[in-house]
Short mmCIF file of C-alpha atoms in Angstrom, two decimals:
data_model
loop_
_atom_site.label_atom_id
_atom_site.label_comp_id
_atom_site.label_asym_id
_atom_site.label_seq_id
_atom_site.Cartn_x
_atom_site.Cartn_y
_atom_site.Cartn_z
CA MET A 1 83.16 -19.82 -14.24
CA SER A 2 85.16 -19.74 -17.35
CA ILE A 3 88.81 -18.66 -18.05
CA PHE A 4 88.41 -17.02 -21.13
CA PRO A 5 86.34 -13.70 -21.97
CA GLU A 6 83.16 -13.43 -23.85
CA ILE A 7 83.36 -13.89 -27.15
CA LEU A 8 81.19 -10.64 -27.99
CA ASP A 9 84.14 -8.38 -25.62
CA VAL A 10 86.57 -10.06 -28.14
CA ALA A 11 85.41 -9.18 -30.95
CA ASN A 12 84.88 -5.76 -29.83
CA GLY A 13 88.46 -5.66 -28.64
CA PHE A 14 89.45 -5.93 -32.84
CA HIS A 15 86.55 -3.74 -33.44
CA LEU A 16 84.58 -6.20 -35.23
CA LEU A 17 81.20 -4.87 -33.78
CA ALA A 18 81.02 -2.07 -35.90
CA GLN A 19 78.77 -3.57 -38.18
CA GLN A 20 76.60 -5.95 -36.78
CA LYS A 21 73.08 -7.65 -37.33
CA ALA A 22 71.02 -9.94 -35.12
CA ALA A 23 70.03 -13.30 -35.59
CA PRO A 24 68.02 -15.87 -33.94
CA ARG A 25 68.76 -17.45 -30.83
CA GLY A 26 70.31 -14.08 -29.97
CA GLU A 27 73.24 -14.05 -32.04
CA ILE A 28 75.03 -11.66 -33.50
CA ARG A 29 75.92 -11.12 -37.42
CA ILE A 30 79.25 -9.81 -38.41
CA HIS A 31 81.60 -9.66 -41.63
CA CYS A 32 83.93 -12.75 -41.35
CA PRO A 33 87.52 -11.47 -40.95
CA PHE A 34 88.60 -14.59 -41.79
CA CYS A 35 87.08 -15.35 -45.17
CA ALA A 36 89.70 -13.34 -46.89
CA GLU A 37 92.16 -15.55 -46.14
CA ILE A 38 90.54 -18.63 -46.40
CA VAL A 39 87.79 -18.07 -49.63
CA GLY A 40 89.87 -15.64 -51.46
CA ILE A 41 87.27 -12.71 -50.89
CA ALA A 42 86.70 -10.47 -48.05
CA ASP A 43 83.38 -11.09 -46.53
CA ARG A 44 81.00 -8.25 -46.79
CA GLY A 45 77.82 -10.28 -46.12
CA PHE A 46 77.28 -11.01 -42.40
CA HIS A 47 78.06 -14.57 -42.73
CA LEU A 48 79.68 -15.38 -39.09
CA TYR A 49 77.79 -15.59 -36.33
CA LEU A 50 78.85 -14.65 -32.85
CA ASN A 51 76.73 -17.08 -30.16
CA PRO A 52 77.15 -14.97 -26.92
CA VAL A 53 75.48 -17.86 -24.69
CA LYS A 54 77.61 -20.45 -26.00
CA ASN A 55 80.90 -18.72 -26.77
CA THR A 56 81.32 -19.82 -30.23
CA PHE A 57 81.88 -18.59 -33.89
CA HIS A 58 80.80 -19.95 -36.82
CA CYS A 59 80.98 -18.48 -40.34
CA PHE A 60 78.70 -20.07 -42.82
CA ARG A 61 80.50 -18.90 -46.03
CA CYS A 62 83.96 -20.09 -45.46
CA GLN A 63 83.05 -22.44 -42.54
CA VAL A 64 85.23 -21.54 -40.05
CA LYS A 65 84.03 -21.82 -36.56
CA GLY A 66 84.96 -23.08 -33.33
CA GLY A 67 85.11 -21.74 -29.24
CA VAL A 68 86.28 -18.47 -28.11
CA ALA A 69 90.08 -19.76 -27.67
CA LYS A 70 90.23 -20.45 -31.78
CA PHE A 71 88.61 -17.57 -32.13
CA ILE A 72 91.43 -14.92 -30.30
CA GLY A 73 93.66 -17.64 -31.84
CA LEU A 74 92.83 -16.91 -35.23
CA LEU A 75 92.80 -12.90 -34.49
CA GLN A 76 96.13 -13.07 -32.98
CA GLY A 77 98.17 -15.59 -35.73
CA LYS A 78 98.43 -18.36 -32.73
CA GLY A 79 97.33 -21.74 -32.32
CA GLU A 80 93.96 -22.67 -30.35
CA GLN A 81 96.19 -24.87 -27.48
CA GLU A 82 98.77 -21.77 -27.39
CA VAL A 83 95.73 -19.32 -26.55
CA ILE A 84 94.85 -22.16 -24.10
CA ASP A 85 97.79 -22.02 -22.20
CA GLU A 86 98.38 -18.83 -21.72
CA TYR A 87 94.75 -17.88 -20.47
CA LYS A 88 95.65 -21.16 -18.15
CA ALA A 89 98.80 -19.40 -17.03
CA LYS A 90 97.11 -15.81 -16.51
CA HIS A 91 94.23 -17.77 -14.29
CA GLU A 92 96.19 -19.87 -12.07
CA ALA A 93 98.68 -16.86 -11.61
CA ALA A 94 95.56 -14.86 -10.38
CA ARG A 95 94.37 -17.74 -8.67
CA ARG A 96 97.77 -17.57 -6.62
CA LYS A 97 97.44 -14.27 -6.11
CA LYS A 98 93.60 -14.05 -4.72
CA ARG A 99 94.91 -16.91 -2.73
CA LYS A 100 98.24 -15.60 -0.80
CA LYS A 101 97.12 -14.40 2.61
CA LYS A 102 98.31 -10.78 3.29
CA THR A 103 100.99 -10.37 5.96
CA TRP A 104 100.40 -8.04 9.56
CA GLU A 105 102.75 -5.57 7.74
CA GLU A 106 100.14 -4.86 5.43
CA HIS A 107 97.33 -4.34 7.41
CA PRO A 108 96.00 -0.89 7.81
CA ALA A 109 96.52 -0.41 11.55
CA MET A 110 100.27 -1.06 11.10
CA LYS A 111 100.06 1.94 8.82
CA LEU A 112 99.05 4.40 11.92
CA SER A 113 101.88 5.80 14.08
CA ALA A 114 102.84 4.90 17.31
CA HIS A 115 101.73 8.01 18.28
CA GLN A 116 98.10 7.73 16.69
CA TRP A 117 98.12 4.39 18.74
CA LYS A 118 98.63 6.13 21.87
CA LEU A 119 96.12 8.86 20.69
CA MET A 120 93.36 6.05 20.77
CA GLY A 121 94.29 4.61 23.99
CA PHE A 122 96.77 1.86 23.95
CA LEU A 123 100.11 1.64 24.93
CA GLY A 124 101.96 1.74 22.18
CA LYS A 125 102.04 -0.02 18.39
CA ILE A 126 102.39 -3.83 18.12
CA ASP A 127 105.51 -5.16 16.64
CA GLY A 128 106.76 -8.15 14.89
CA LYS A 129 107.35 -10.07 18.05
CA MET A 130 104.01 -10.68 18.98
CA PHE A 131 103.29 -11.81 15.53
CA HIS A 132 105.55 -14.54 16.42
CA THR A 133 104.60 -15.20 19.59
CA ASN A 134 100.74 -15.08 19.27
CA PRO A 135 99.86 -14.33 15.81
CA HIS A 136 95.84 -14.86 16.37
CA TYR A 137 96.37 -12.42 19.23
CA ALA A 138 98.05 -9.86 17.39
CA ARG A 139 95.48 -9.96 14.37
CA ALA A 140 93.07 -9.61 17.07
CA VAL A 141 94.85 -6.52 18.17
CA LEU A 142 95.16 -5.29 14.67
CA GLN A 143 91.28 -5.73 13.92
CA TRP A 144 90.49 -3.78 17.66
CA ALA A 145 93.04 -0.90 17.07
CA TRP A 146 91.85 -0.10 13.41
CA ARG A 147 87.81 -0.34 14.49
CA GLU A 148 89.25 2.25 17.68
CA TRP A 149 91.10 4.07 14.95
CA GLN A 150 87.89 4.33 12.92
CA LEU A 151 85.72 5.52 15.64
CA PHE A 152 87.81 7.85 16.84
CA THR A 153 87.99 9.64 13.33
CA SER A 154 84.97 9.79 13.56
CA GLU A 155 84.57 11.64 16.40
CA LYS A 156 86.99 14.12 15.45
CA SER A 157 85.05 14.62 11.90
CA LYS A 158 81.90 15.39 14.50
CA GLU A 159 83.97 17.34 16.65
CA ALA A 160 85.19 19.68 13.33
CA PHE A 161 81.85 20.11 12.56
CA HIS A 162 80.74 21.26 15.66
CA VAL A 163 83.68 23.99 15.49
CA LEU A 164 82.52 25.06 12.29
CA LEU A 165 79.26 25.69 12.78
CA LEU A 166 80.42 27.64 16.08
CA GLY A 167 82.66 29.86 14.26
CA LYS A 168 80.15 30.61 12.10
CA TYR A 169 77.60 31.70 14.21
CA LEU A 170 79.88 33.75 16.01
CA ALA A 171 81.34 35.20 13.14
CA ASN A 172 84.46 33.89 14.10
CA GLU A 173 85.17 31.12 11.48
CA LYS A 174 88.82 31.75 11.07
CA ALA A 175 89.75 30.86 14.53
CA ALA A 176 87.75 27.73 14.72
CA GLU A 177 89.36 26.69 11.12
CA ASP A 178 92.55 27.38 13.11
CA PHE A 179 91.68 25.12 15.81
CA VAL A 180 90.49 22.19 13.36
CA ARG A 181 93.99 22.13 11.50
CA LYS A 182 95.73 22.33 14.73
CA THR A 183 93.85 18.98 15.41
CA GLU A 184 94.79 17.69 11.92
CA LYS A 185 98.51 18.46 12.79
CA GLU A 186 98.08 16.80 16.47
CA THR A 187 96.47 13.68 15.31
CA GLY A 188 97.66 12.95 11.34
CA ILE A 189 93.99 13.26 10.46
CA GLU A 190 93.65 14.87 7.14
CA SER A 191 91.18 17.26 5.69
CA LEU A 192 88.98 17.37 9.05
CA TRP A 193 87.81 20.96 8.17
CA GLU A 194 87.40 20.38 4.29
CA ARG A 195 84.92 17.61 5.32
CA ALA A 196 83.53 19.74 7.74
CA VAL A 197 82.96 22.71 5.39
CA LYS A 198 81.60 20.12 2.56
CA MET A 199 78.59 19.07 5.04
CA HIS A 200 78.25 22.09 6.03
CA GLN A 201 77.96 23.01 2.15
CA LEU A 202 75.05 20.69 1.50
CA PRO A 203 71.57 21.25 1.52
CA LYS A 204 70.39 20.66 5.46
CA ASP A 205 68.04 17.95 4.60
CA LEU A 206 70.68 15.52 3.29
CA TRP A 207 72.95 16.55 6.28
CA ALA A 208 74.12 13.33 8.13
CA GLU A 209 71.30 12.84 11.70
CA TRP A 210 74.12 13.74 14.48
CA ALA A 211 75.13 17.17 12.28
CA LYS A 212 71.35 18.11 12.15
CA ARG A 213 71.58 17.44 16.09
CA ALA A 214 74.68 19.33 16.61
CA ASP A 215 73.24 22.56 14.59
CA VAL A 216 69.93 22.06 17.10
CA ILE A 217 72.17 22.27 19.82
CA VAL A 218 74.43 25.09 18.69
CA ARG A 219 71.73 26.98 17.58
CA GLU A 220 69.66 26.90 20.87
CA LEU A 221 73.32 27.50 23.08
CA VAL A 222 73.76 31.01 20.96
CA GLU A 223 69.71 31.67 21.26
CA ALA A 224 69.73 30.77 24.94
CA ILE A 225 73.23 33.13 25.55
CA ARG A 226 71.11 36.13 23.57
CA ASN A 227 68.05 35.87 25.94
CA GLU A 228 70.13 35.92 29.17
CA GLU A 229 70.22 38.69 31.23
CA LYS A 230 74.24 38.67 31.05
CA ALA A 231 74.07 37.93 27.11
CA ALA A 232 76.62 40.02 26.56
CA ASP A 233 79.30 38.39 29.31
CA LEU A 234 78.08 34.82 28.25
CA GLU A 235 78.55 35.80 24.82
CA GLY A 236 81.89 36.98 25.40
CA THR A 237 83.15 34.13 27.28
CA ILE A 238 82.37 32.46 24.17
CA GLN A 239 84.19 34.72 22.09
CA ARG A 240 87.11 34.01 24.38
CA GLU A 241 87.25 30.58 24.29
CA LEU A 242 87.28 31.16 20.21
CA GLN A 243 90.66 33.42 20.97
CA GLN A 244 92.10 31.02 23.35
CA MET A 245 91.52 28.63 20.27
CA LYS A 246 93.13 30.72 17.71
CA GLU A 247 96.19 31.72 20.32
CA ARG A 248 96.63 27.85 20.82
CA THR A 249 97.35 27.15 16.98
CA ALA A 250 99.22 30.40 16.64
#
């Protein structure tokens, strides 16, 4: 992989491709920006050929030619070797940055609070001591914790959607939102309610499978309540549950 950019990208960066013509072998013909300096008269005849395959250029009028490093140098007023050295330095810096291993402090699981670790069932959040005594085990614990957190947030998102459905079918959406907002505050998971609303606003054929199943379950529950002899009492029970949710979030 070359450390240099594509010659067409370079030409485009200097606005040289505004006027162009095609040439054999997939080359591009443009006005040569070097003719005025070398020949003394600006080129208006599309004499500069750019070869994107070989990453080279050649003007058949002023006879300047070479690779992309020389092309960049001529456009920037630098020597070819200076350009080569600059791109080598940039490439080496990028390579070192890519090779640099991330420290354990940068792991996303370390950004979770101690309370969030406990919500997932851990006794507490690991600290730097474990990385000094047993780094391999510590990294494994971080990976484990992060997987658990993703599962935890997924379940809380599904719960929020269930509560939203219940609130809508029982005409008590405000209580449902209050309950989900409290969950957001207790867990530190942001936008649970917004995600549930966004899912609900989609056409039902675009809902996730678990959301479709949740809708069926809630609808069947509400229908069963309405068909029972003690429908009023059962429905009242659910209403009281929603009221309790509202009171807990007050």
